[in-house]
XYZ file of C-alpha atoms in Angstrom:
717
model
C 52.976 117.497 77.180
C 50.592 119.482 79.340
C 47.986 120.169 76.658
C 45.554 117.386 75.722
C 45.934 116.291 72.107
C 44.193 113.599 70.102
C 43.870 112.271 66.635
C 40.946 114.144 65.032
C 37.597 112.307 64.897
C 39.084 109.032 66.058
C 37.801 107.175 69.145
C 38.324 103.991 71.084
C 35.106 102.187 72.001
C 35.441 99.540 74.722
C 32.605 97.008 74.740
C 31.203 95.252 77.740
C 31.978 91.601 78.232
C 29.703 89.298 76.291
C 28.801 91.750 73.526
C 28.666 89.805 70.280
C 29.961 90.802 66.871
C 26.392 91.643 65.918
C 26.060 93.832 68.994
C 29.220 95.716 68.078
C 28.001 96.192 64.522
C 24.744 97.563 65.905
C 26.664 100.199 67.886
C 28.559 101.195 64.745
C 25.373 101.523 62.707
C 23.247 103.299 65.308
C 25.854 106.001 65.949
C 26.854 106.471 62.310
C 30.391 105.253 62.872
C 32.873 103.332 60.796
C 35.245 100.746 62.236
C 38.901 101.385 61.550
C 40.379 98.420 63.378
C 39.756 95.882 66.116
C 41.605 96.198 69.415
C 41.031 92.640 70.515
C 43.360 92.742 73.502
C 40.848 94.972 75.332
C 37.670 93.978 73.487
C 37.506 97.373 71.787
C 37.403 98.986 68.382
C 38.930 102.098 66.886
C 36.128 104.031 65.187
C 35.516 107.348 63.471
C 32.346 109.177 62.359
C 30.986 108.140 58.982
C 30.672 110.962 56.475
C 31.275 114.624 57.290
C 32.011 115.598 60.884
C 32.302 118.861 62.755
C 34.767 119.049 65.647
C 32.322 120.967 67.850
C 29.955 117.967 67.867
C 32.595 115.554 69.280
C 31.575 115.863 72.919
C 27.921 115.180 72.184
C 28.852 112.185 70.026
C 31.021 110.725 72.777
C 28.252 111.212 75.320
C 25.809 109.489 72.997
C 28.097 106.487 72.427
C 28.898 106.201 76.150
C 25.175 105.813 76.941
C 24.852 102.783 74.681
C 24.166 99.700 76.865
C 26.760 97.655 74.942
C 29.568 100.158 75.594
C 31.761 100.125 78.708
C 33.484 103.392 77.815
C 34.561 105.533 74.892
C 37.460 107.954 74.711
C 39.420 109.968 72.156
C 42.392 108.350 70.500
C 44.994 110.392 72.397
C 48.382 111.316 70.973
C 51.543 109.864 72.508
C 55.039 111.326 72.042
C 58.656 110.141 72.047
C 60.753 111.219 75.044
C 64.129 111.782 73.376
C 65.945 114.855 72.078
C 68.831 114.688 69.563
C 72.135 116.372 70.401
C 75.643 116.356 68.891
C 76.898 113.311 67.021
C 80.363 111.988 67.719
C 81.766 108.504 67.431
C 83.687 107.231 70.420
C 82.913 103.932 72.127
C 84.362 105.257 75.396
C 81.270 107.448 75.589
C 79.143 104.484 76.644
C 79.249 105.801 80.185
C 75.931 104.213 81.082
C 77.573 100.801 80.839
C 80.976 101.748 82.255
C 81.613 105.088 83.910
C 85.244 105.489 84.929
C 85.086 109.277 85.242
C 85.458 110.079 81.551
C 84.317 113.437 80.194
C 80.977 113.353 78.356
C 79.820 116.420 76.453
C 82.195 118.556 78.542
C 81.102 117.073 81.879
C 83.569 114.948 83.822
C 81.734 111.929 85.152
C 81.813 110.287 88.540
C 83.287 106.804 88.423
C 80.830 103.930 88.891
C 77.758 106.067 88.231
C 76.494 103.505 85.749
C 74.242 100.440 85.706
C 77.083 98.243 87.039
C 77.099 95.836 84.138
C 80.687 94.736 84.722
C 80.739 91.031 85.442
C 77.100 90.439 84.511
C 78.006 89.169 81.054
C 80.054 86.438 82.709
C 76.670 85.004 83.674
C 74.527 86.015 80.689
C 74.533 88.410 77.761
C 70.892 87.591 77.191
C 68.963 84.595 75.934
C 67.686 84.731 72.327
C 64.467 83.136 73.606
C 63.759 86.360 75.514
C 61.880 88.857 73.346
C 61.777 92.595 74.051
C 59.106 94.503 72.148
C 60.108 98.053 71.262
C 56.843 99.911 70.746
C 58.142 103.155 69.316
C 59.032 104.670 65.986
C 60.460 102.276 63.440
C 63.841 100.590 63.763
C 66.543 100.375 61.114
C 66.686 96.587 61.132
C 69.555 96.557 58.626
C 71.873 98.485 60.910
C 74.986 96.291 61.349
C 74.795 96.609 65.131
C 71.110 95.574 65.227
C 70.467 93.089 62.447
C 71.573 90.123 64.576
C 68.936 90.754 67.228
C 65.840 91.467 65.113
C 62.961 89.065 65.732
C 61.847 86.867 62.847
C 58.263 85.645 62.540
C 58.737 81.919 61.968
C 55.106 81.576 60.930
C 55.460 83.896 57.959
C 56.979 83.170 54.557
C 58.825 86.306 53.402
C 57.307 88.435 50.659
C 54.793 85.899 49.334
C 51.851 88.255 49.718
C 50.028 85.784 51.982
C 49.036 85.990 55.639
C 50.698 82.684 56.443
C 50.173 82.831 60.213
C 46.569 84.070 59.949
C 47.087 87.038 62.245
C 45.464 89.432 59.786
C 48.771 90.920 58.643
C 50.539 90.019 55.422
C 54.288 89.344 55.359
C 54.889 90.662 58.887
C 58.301 89.014 59.012
C 59.968 91.355 61.558
C 57.062 93.133 63.213
C 54.589 95.709 61.931
C 54.211 99.382 61.071
C 50.880 100.474 62.562
C 51.359 104.035 61.355
C 51.318 103.081 57.690
C 49.687 99.688 58.223
C 52.385 97.764 56.382
C 55.189 95.279 56.937
C 58.036 97.780 56.764
C 59.213 98.547 60.280
C 61.647 101.154 58.960
C 60.805 104.007 56.622
C 63.333 106.806 57.002
C 65.948 108.333 59.265
C 63.709 111.318 59.938
C 60.839 109.112 61.158
C 62.642 106.246 62.841
C 65.737 107.598 64.621
C 64.145 107.409 68.080
C 63.265 103.715 67.964
C 66.589 102.819 66.373
C 68.428 104.573 69.196
C 66.414 102.750 71.877
C 67.039 99.430 70.151
C 70.812 99.905 70.309
C 70.725 100.616 74.036
C 68.913 97.339 74.628
C 70.636 94.916 72.290
C 73.351 96.334 70.033
C 75.792 93.563 69.197
C 78.701 92.740 71.498
C 81.424 93.041 68.881
C 84.097 95.497 67.841
C 81.613 97.596 65.903
C 80.111 100.839 67.168
C 78.300 100.279 70.453
C 77.013 97.443 72.602
C 73.652 97.039 74.289
C 72.785 96.018 77.820
C 71.532 92.599 76.672
C 73.104 91.906 73.269
C 71.936 88.301 73.288
C 68.169 88.900 73.406
C 65.837 89.497 70.482
C 63.946 92.724 69.822
C 60.548 93.089 68.171
C 60.100 96.334 66.189
C 56.542 97.644 66.473
C 56.173 101.057 64.916
C 53.208 103.034 66.198
C 54.546 106.573 65.888
C 56.877 108.752 63.883
C 59.018 111.629 65.120
C 55.869 113.674 65.787
C 54.054 111.062 67.842
C 51.494 108.307 67.511
C 48.008 107.290 68.532
C 46.844 105.391 71.576
C 44.943 102.973 69.359
C 48.075 102.050 67.439
C 49.945 101.626 70.725
C 47.236 99.205 71.863
C 47.453 97.312 68.576
C 51.219 97.068 69.054
C 50.734 95.742 72.591
C 48.380 93.108 71.223
C 50.934 92.090 68.585
C 53.703 91.894 71.215
C 51.588 89.627 73.398
C 50.857 87.273 70.495
C 54.542 87.166 69.539
C 55.535 86.113 73.061
C 57.303 89.265 74.212
C 58.346 89.317 77.871
C 59.309 92.978 78.175
C 57.854 96.015 76.419
C 59.938 99.179 76.111
C 57.769 102.312 76.149
C 59.964 105.386 75.662
C 56.978 107.661 75.138
C 53.988 109.103 76.920
C 51.237 111.656 77.040
C 49.367 113.756 79.562
C 45.946 112.237 78.803
C 44.831 109.260 80.836
C 43.537 106.559 78.536
C 41.495 103.863 80.180
C 41.919 101.787 77.036
C 45.713 101.975 77.242
C 45.612 101.167 80.947
C 43.420 98.145 80.262
C 45.704 96.954 77.492
C 48.792 97.187 79.707
C 47.188 95.876 82.869
C 45.518 92.994 81.065
C 48.714 91.653 79.527
C 51.296 89.258 80.940
C 54.254 91.471 80.057
C 56.469 93.944 81.927
C 56.155 97.516 80.648
C 59.171 99.756 81.187
C 58.002 103.342 80.748
C 59.584 106.787 80.552
C 58.871 109.311 83.317
C 58.859 112.022 80.663
C 60.780 115.165 79.809
C 60.164 118.874 80.012
C 61.087 121.354 77.322
C 64.255 123.419 77.590
C 63.858 126.204 80.143
C 61.092 124.419 82.032
C 61.467 122.853 85.448
C 61.024 119.085 85.785
C 57.572 118.034 86.931
C 56.426 115.833 89.742
C 54.204 113.410 87.871
C 52.468 112.541 91.119
C 50.832 115.955 90.629
C 51.103 116.278 86.846
C 50.622 112.720 85.580
C 52.214 111.375 82.440
C 50.929 108.142 80.977
C 51.579 105.259 80.884
C 54.225 105.926 83.612
C 51.575 107.241 86.017
C 49.266 104.251 85.705
C 49.009 102.425 89.024
C 49.778 98.995 87.615
C 51.969 96.239 89.041
C 53.583 95.430 85.706
C 54.887 98.965 85.040
C 58.387 100.177 85.901
C 58.663 103.953 85.472
C 62.129 105.377 84.817
C 63.734 108.796 85.423
C 67.022 109.961 83.874
C 70.358 110.825 85.504
C 73.568 112.235 84.044
C 77.103 110.872 84.279
C 77.642 112.621 87.613
C 74.621 110.990 89.233
C 72.392 114.045 89.089
C 68.744 113.925 88.140
C 68.855 115.575 84.732
C 67.437 119.038 84.217
C 64.790 117.641 81.865
C 63.676 114.497 83.701
C 60.347 114.296 85.468
C 60.168 112.565 88.813
C 57.581 111.449 91.349
C 57.977 109.555 94.596
C 54.792 107.572 94.067
C 54.928 107.302 90.288
C 58.584 106.811 89.319
C 60.384 103.661 90.420
C 64.032 103.832 89.372
C 66.525 105.935 87.426
C 68.957 105.075 84.643
C 71.463 106.911 82.424
C 69.610 109.374 80.211
C 71.874 112.250 79.243
C 74.375 112.184 76.375
C 73.556 108.581 75.543
C 75.441 107.219 72.563
C 73.682 104.567 70.494
C 72.652 103.424 67.040
C 71.147 105.818 64.501
C 69.607 105.000 61.092
C 71.733 104.483 57.994
C 74.555 102.678 59.825
C 75.311 105.705 61.981
C 75.671 106.428 65.676
C 74.805 109.453 67.742
C 73.666 110.959 71.003
C 70.209 111.535 72.450
C 69.005 112.967 75.737
C 65.847 111.890 77.474
C 64.013 109.533 79.752
C 63.458 107.693 76.469
C 67.135 106.699 76.682
C 66.968 105.773 80.365
C 64.023 103.441 79.769
C 65.813 100.903 77.509
C 68.619 100.533 80.051
C 66.047 99.170 82.478
C 64.404 97.097 79.748
C 67.812 95.578 79.067
C 68.328 94.663 82.727
C 64.829 93.151 82.844
C 65.725 91.096 79.767
C 68.904 89.852 81.459
C 66.873 88.776 84.482
C 64.423 86.938 82.243
C 67.397 85.317 80.514
C 68.435 83.678 83.790
C 65.123 81.799 83.848
C 63.031 84.121 86.003
C 59.494 84.084 84.584
C 57.695 85.842 87.419
C 57.063 89.445 86.345
C 56.612 90.573 89.931
C 59.977 89.085 90.888
C 61.736 90.726 87.936
C 60.292 94.092 88.897
C 61.175 93.617 92.559
C 64.750 92.647 91.712
C 65.137 95.816 89.653
C 63.675 98.035 92.361
C 65.747 96.387 95.091
C 68.892 96.891 93.028
C 68.215 100.622 92.875
C 67.710 100.734 96.639
C 71.240 99.333 96.958
C 72.568 101.909 94.481
C 71.279 105.205 95.925
C 71.994 108.663 94.534
C 71.527 111.748 96.672
C 69.878 113.622 93.794
C 67.087 111.025 93.769
C 66.337 111.016 97.484
C 62.609 111.639 98.005
C 62.300 112.179 94.254
C 61.585 108.616 93.182
C 60.436 105.510 95.029
C 63.782 103.715 95.370
C 66.022 106.779 95.498
C 68.545 105.045 93.271
C 69.712 103.876 89.874
C 69.215 100.382 88.510
C 72.165 98.074 89.273
C 72.426 95.096 86.929
C 74.878 93.143 89.060
C 72.763 93.566 92.166
C 69.560 92.765 90.291
C 70.931 89.469 89.051
C 72.188 88.601 92.526
C 75.721 87.985 91.304
C 78.557 88.122 93.804
C 81.690 88.351 91.719
C 85.172 87.702 92.950
C 87.106 90.944 93.502
C 89.861 91.986 91.135
C 93.073 93.984 91.351
C 94.749 96.166 88.776
C 97.602 98.626 88.301
C 100.074 96.545 90.313
C 103.421 98.290 90.683
C 106.562 98.200 92.814
C 108.502 101.143 94.227
C 111.868 101.216 95.983
C 115.598 100.900 95.311
C 116.925 97.590 94.013
C 119.690 96.923 96.533
C 119.964 94.396 99.353
C 118.490 95.785 102.524
C 116.172 98.178 100.722
C 112.421 97.793 101.233
C 110.214 97.375 98.174
C 106.622 98.580 98.399
C 103.876 96.907 96.393
C 100.952 98.997 95.189
C 97.653 98.101 93.529
C 94.055 99.157 93.014
C 91.364 96.930 94.507
C 87.992 96.659 92.811
C 84.827 94.830 93.758
C 81.829 95.111 91.464
C 79.525 94.361 94.411
C 80.995 97.278 96.371
C 82.304 94.931 99.086
C 85.250 96.527 100.912
C 88.603 94.786 100.804
C 89.225 92.052 103.341
C 92.354 89.985 103.941
C 93.909 90.063 100.512
C 96.947 87.798 100.237
C 100.380 88.893 99.040
C 103.247 86.878 97.604
C 106.694 87.921 96.378
C 108.540 86.118 93.612
C 112.102 85.888 92.336
C 112.751 85.394 88.605
C 115.647 85.156 86.182
C 114.389 87.822 83.779
C 111.978 90.691 83.301
C 109.774 88.181 81.463
C 109.525 86.283 84.772
C 111.382 83.189 83.581
C 111.881 80.564 86.290
C 109.467 82.343 88.616
C 109.863 81.084 92.193
C 107.860 82.174 95.227
C 109.990 83.566 98.059
C 109.188 81.692 101.294
C 107.797 83.861 104.074
C 107.422 86.957 101.889
C 103.716 87.513 102.504
C 103.432 91.244 103.162
C 102.937 94.195 100.862
C 106.526 95.184 101.706
C 109.623 93.100 100.995
C 113.203 93.612 102.190
C 115.674 92.658 99.463
C 118.117 89.887 100.398
C 121.622 89.000 99.231
C 120.306 86.030 97.289
C 118.211 88.451 95.208
C 121.345 89.989 93.644
C 121.144 89.566 89.885
C 117.489 88.482 90.074
C 114.203 90.146 89.147
C 111.414 90.598 91.671
C 107.655 90.858 91.377
C 104.742 90.582 93.741
C 101.445 88.799 93.429
C 98.071 89.561 94.925
C 95.022 87.402 95.552
C 92.270 89.973 96.257
C 89.667 89.038 98.828
C 86.555 90.920 99.915
C 85.560 91.452 103.528
C 82.508 89.282 102.860
C 84.891 86.341 102.729
C 83.250 84.977 99.603
C 85.140 83.706 96.566
C 88.618 85.311 96.444
C 89.889 86.681 93.176
C 92.529 85.211 90.914
C 96.240 85.717 91.472
C 97.458 88.864 89.732
C 101.186 89.468 89.194
C 102.973 92.773 88.870
C 105.615 93.392 86.253
C 109.056 92.251 87.359
C 111.632 94.838 88.455
C 115.365 94.324 88.404
C 117.953 93.141 88.281
C 118.887 93.642 91.930
C 122.365 95.176 92.258
C 124.970 94.389 94.904
C 124.278 97.603 96.803
C 126.162 100.684 98.028
C 128.144 98.692 100.616
C 129.419 95.631 98.828
C 131.643 94.095 101.525
C 132.494 94.603 105.185
C 135.280 92.805 107.058
C 136.276 92.889 110.706
C 139.581 91.045 110.953
C 141.114 89.361 113.973
C 144.522 88.896 112.487
C 143.811 86.640 109.522
C 140.315 85.662 110.712
C 137.268 87.445 109.211
C 134.771 87.904 112.029
C 132.105 89.118 109.533
C 132.376 86.322 107.002
C 128.569 86.145 106.973
C 128.134 89.848 106.086
C 124.854 90.470 104.246
C 124.192 93.933 102.777
C 120.578 93.840 103.932
C 121.527 93.034 107.532
C 122.388 96.194 109.430
C 122.965 94.927 112.991
C 125.743 92.529 114.053
C 126.769 91.184 117.437
C 130.177 89.562 117.822
C 131.825 87.726 120.699
C 135.542 88.548 120.848
C 138.160 86.339 122.469
C 139.677 87.862 125.610
C 143.209 87.463 124.388
C 142.404 89.760 121.439
C 144.021 93.171 121.654
C 143.197 94.697 118.262
C 140.886 94.490 115.218
C 141.163 95.641 111.593
C 138.096 97.044 109.784
C 137.883 97.058 105.965
C 134.978 97.696 103.575
C 134.180 98.120 99.882
C 131.474 100.486 98.625
C 130.264 101.606 95.234
C 131.991 104.578 93.644
C 129.124 106.963 94.344
C 128.832 105.979 98.003
C 130.581 107.629 100.928
C 131.295 105.596 104.061
C 131.903 107.055 107.520
C 132.996 105.016 110.550
C 132.169 105.973 114.137
C 133.614 104.288 117.243
C 131.927 104.243 120.618
C 134.510 103.925 123.425
C 136.880 102.043 121.108
C 140.512 103.088 120.977
C 141.739 103.549 117.403
C 145.376 103.687 116.377
C 145.982 104.010 112.642
C 144.290 101.002 110.995
C 143.911 99.133 114.266
C 141.004 99.191 116.675
C 141.962 98.297 120.234
C 139.269 97.064 122.571
C 138.532 99.300 125.502
C 137.031 97.591 128.540
C 134.047 99.953 128.474
C 133.553 100.116 124.698
C 131.622 97.796 122.392
C 130.186 99.553 119.292
C 131.258 100.372 115.732
C 128.873 102.335 113.460
C 129.334 102.480 109.679
C 127.232 105.111 107.868
C 126.773 104.591 104.109
C 125.418 107.535 102.115
C 124.463 107.123 98.457
C 122.686 109.682 96.221
C 119.085 108.671 95.564
C 119.115 105.938 98.207
C 118.202 106.223 101.864
C 121.189 106.401 104.209
C 122.066 103.071 105.775
C 123.818 102.606 109.108
C 125.510 99.318 110.004
C 126.116 98.643 113.691
C 128.612 96.117 115.074
C 128.344 95.391 118.787
C 131.401 93.690 120.286
C 131.369 91.458 123.350
C 134.283 89.656 124.973
C 133.426 86.022 125.432
C 134.043 86.409 129.159
C 133.159 90.003 129.605
C 130.226 89.297 131.874
C 131.426 86.025 133.365
C 132.818 85.597 136.902
C 132.093 81.905 136.699
C 132.606 80.658 140.275
C 131.017 83.706 141.927
C 128.087 83.576 139.520
C 127.565 79.866 140.267
C 127.635 80.497 144.028
C 125.327 83.520 144.095
C 123.010 82.337 141.265
C 123.141 85.411 139.011
C 125.729 87.620 137.406
C 123.658 90.595 138.558
C 124.092 89.865 142.276
C 125.926 92.823 143.931
C 128.798 90.602 145.047
C 129.353 89.321 141.488
C 129.120 92.829 140.039
C 131.718 93.936 142.601
C 134.142 91.170 141.634
C 133.635 91.904 137.909
C 134.415 95.582 138.468
C 137.631 94.641 140.298
C 138.630 92.403 137.391
C 137.996 95.118 134.771
C 139.569 97.997 136.718
C 142.563 96.316 138.333
C 143.382 93.012 136.641
C 142.687 93.625 132.936
C 144.662 96.859 132.963
C 148.073 95.148 133.247
C 149.818 92.162 131.739
C 150.103 90.181 134.985
C 146.427 90.712 135.754
C 145.317 89.744 132.225
C 147.358 86.552 132.424
C 145.780 85.676 135.756
C 142.284 86.291 134.333
C 142.992 84.221 131.216
C 144.256 81.336 133.379
C 141.214 81.597 135.629
C 138.747 81.583 132.710
C 140.470 78.627 131.134
C 140.094 76.319 134.171
C 137.163 77.722 136.153
C 134.062 76.931 133.955
C 133.903 73.158 134.801
C 134.378 73.870 138.505
C 131.704 76.571 138.377
C 129.260 74.165 136.724
C 129.889 71.595 139.478
C 129.314 74.220 142.193
C 126.085 75.426 140.548
C 124.601 71.921 140.721
C 125.267 71.479 144.489
C 123.213 73.661 146.820
C 125.334 72.897 149.902
C 128.542 73.569 148.040
C 127.184 76.937 146.878
C 126.705 77.981 150.539
C 130.258 76.958 151.440
C 131.687 78.877 148.464
C 129.708 81.987 149.465
C 131.266 81.813 152.943
C 134.745 81.338 151.522
C 134.298 84.246 149.106
C 133.104 86.643 151.813
C 136.569 87.839 152.925
C 137.626 88.128 149.276
C 134.562 90.242 148.532
C 135.269 92.449 151.560
C 138.854 92.912 150.456
C 137.772 93.767 146.909
C 135.217 96.207 148.259
C 137.889 97.961 150.247
C 140.213 98.089 147.266
C 137.486 99.564 145.089
C 136.516 101.982 147.827
C 139.934 103.122 149.020
C 138.586 106.033 151.030
C 136.806 103.549 153.257
C 140.034 101.591 153.687
C 141.833 104.750 154.742
C 139.148 105.466 157.313
C 139.424 101.934 158.665
C 143.212 102.211 158.858
C 142.910 105.576 160.589
C 140.374 104.262 163.057
C 142.530 101.218 163.680
C 145.522 103.470 164.307
C 143.564 105.663 166.697
C 142.218 102.619 168.495
C 145.725 101.191 168.858
C 147.000 104.505 170.115
C 144.228 104.659 172.701
C 144.920 101.142 173.924
C 148.621 101.941 174.245
C 147.901 104.940 176.498
C 145.591 102.902 178.684
C 148.332 100.317 179.260
C 150.857 103.022 180.204
C 148.455 104.511 182.735
C 147.943 101.106 184.376
C 151.677 100.593 184.637
């Protein structure tokens, strides 16, 4: 692209405003030229020397024409070239990584998920409006391709094949566009000439069906305007195509081509139109390093015009491709451009590399924006650039203006509800076991997850028959209950983004089940014929029981599954054969259940005598069972009264009659004081009994004192 090339002896003459047809004819005659075509969009003509012409006289001829007072400027008809390179041809719709990149391998390179144009969810809003027309100024397009035929523009002002210029635009039977290379109505000639344009067309608007591929905006129309073949085309034909596109009502023009020569005529044609031009940043040949087109311009991408969007190419890993040009001041955004799978002539599909492929992705997004009713070109461009700012790639930092890749969802300003997928449940299906819900959260707007809501359900079958929500089960974990036995369980998720905007729809996992009874099926603690654990639940592991004081023994029985082993541990409990006798200091039974493949489960039964902590009258008088005097009396009861039959009978009698009296004492402050005074000698006596060494000392001291007093009396006598 670095060497200037032009069509031989072919020039574009731009006339000054106000020059009449006669004035233009005078220029043609005076400089021995012949008019080849009018370029009305810029008030210019394509001309060539009349008669024989020698190449070495071109510069002098151009200088001569430029001096004519009717001429604004004259320039060679520069060559322009396609920016795509064919590669291997496979057929696999999953290779449309530019639309949906989930990390699939493309041409041997494993992609990075979500390095794509973020189209997911956009089609819920629009797939494109057929009133929006995208002109593809390129090679020809195979308009009979089954993935393209639906979207080809039809000239409603032309009657097909009648040999008449029905719409008076100077072109006969231009039903679907025009071929400016051959100057005829056929916009497709051959696969060798028209593969490039056909490929670009598929990226923009291939049908959204089960066939082949799908374009970014399958609902819009495309206008085929052929101005070049595989070898390139002329600037003058490009200008003629631009003029045709403007007359046809095109909103967006896809320009997957360029050249190193700056054409004022092309710049005028683009800048003077009311269309958005999406242009390729250009490629370098294999083995060359990409160029900064701020320093090595490529046109039209390098034109400083408000209605141009220049596009670089990235691969499926988010890297600026090895062939893509760049330029911080000249290139606006990037798009997928390596290993791009799209339509090829003759009902085929294939891959191309190039900024030519990146360009139609952006044209497609621009068409989607226009389809939402945005008519302001400046706003469409700004939306596209802003979307790339929100979708940065490190490889593009300081390489292009936005530093990012076009993001369709962001450009259209769509905030989609988040979704969840891959819901699953892990854990053992027994009462008491904890099930863990798992899922993958996804938000197309890249909003992090907020307060997603969870629900657990119980059903009669794996098909979720008679699905009922479980009250209070609102966490990602769920502990299986006895009532779940024989049922199937599933969990539901309502995903919600941290933005707090519209939550997603409820998603249900597959049901798991049925829930089995569990390793420990039954557990009984018998007081004679009474079952103290009649409310045993396999999922409940801790039990507290109040035992009647008259009870002297307990029987423990259990039933486990065949593969389970059960071990029983007693803390301070006296065991004799199958009986468990209560010890005054003991209160715990531990049952360990071990089952292969299931976490060990330990059941704990804590036993309390109904009266074990109650000295009713003393507690009422002193106000708390933790008062030292009450603790002292309780210790005397446990150590001296409950250890023999007479003492136990006395305690049982006391506990039978004392509670009402204690309640009466507790309600009378004065009576409490009197009872404290009355209990004082009892407490002292109990203290001495519990501390017998002190009693012995007192007795000894009393004896010594008595002995001393006896001696004193004898001496006095």
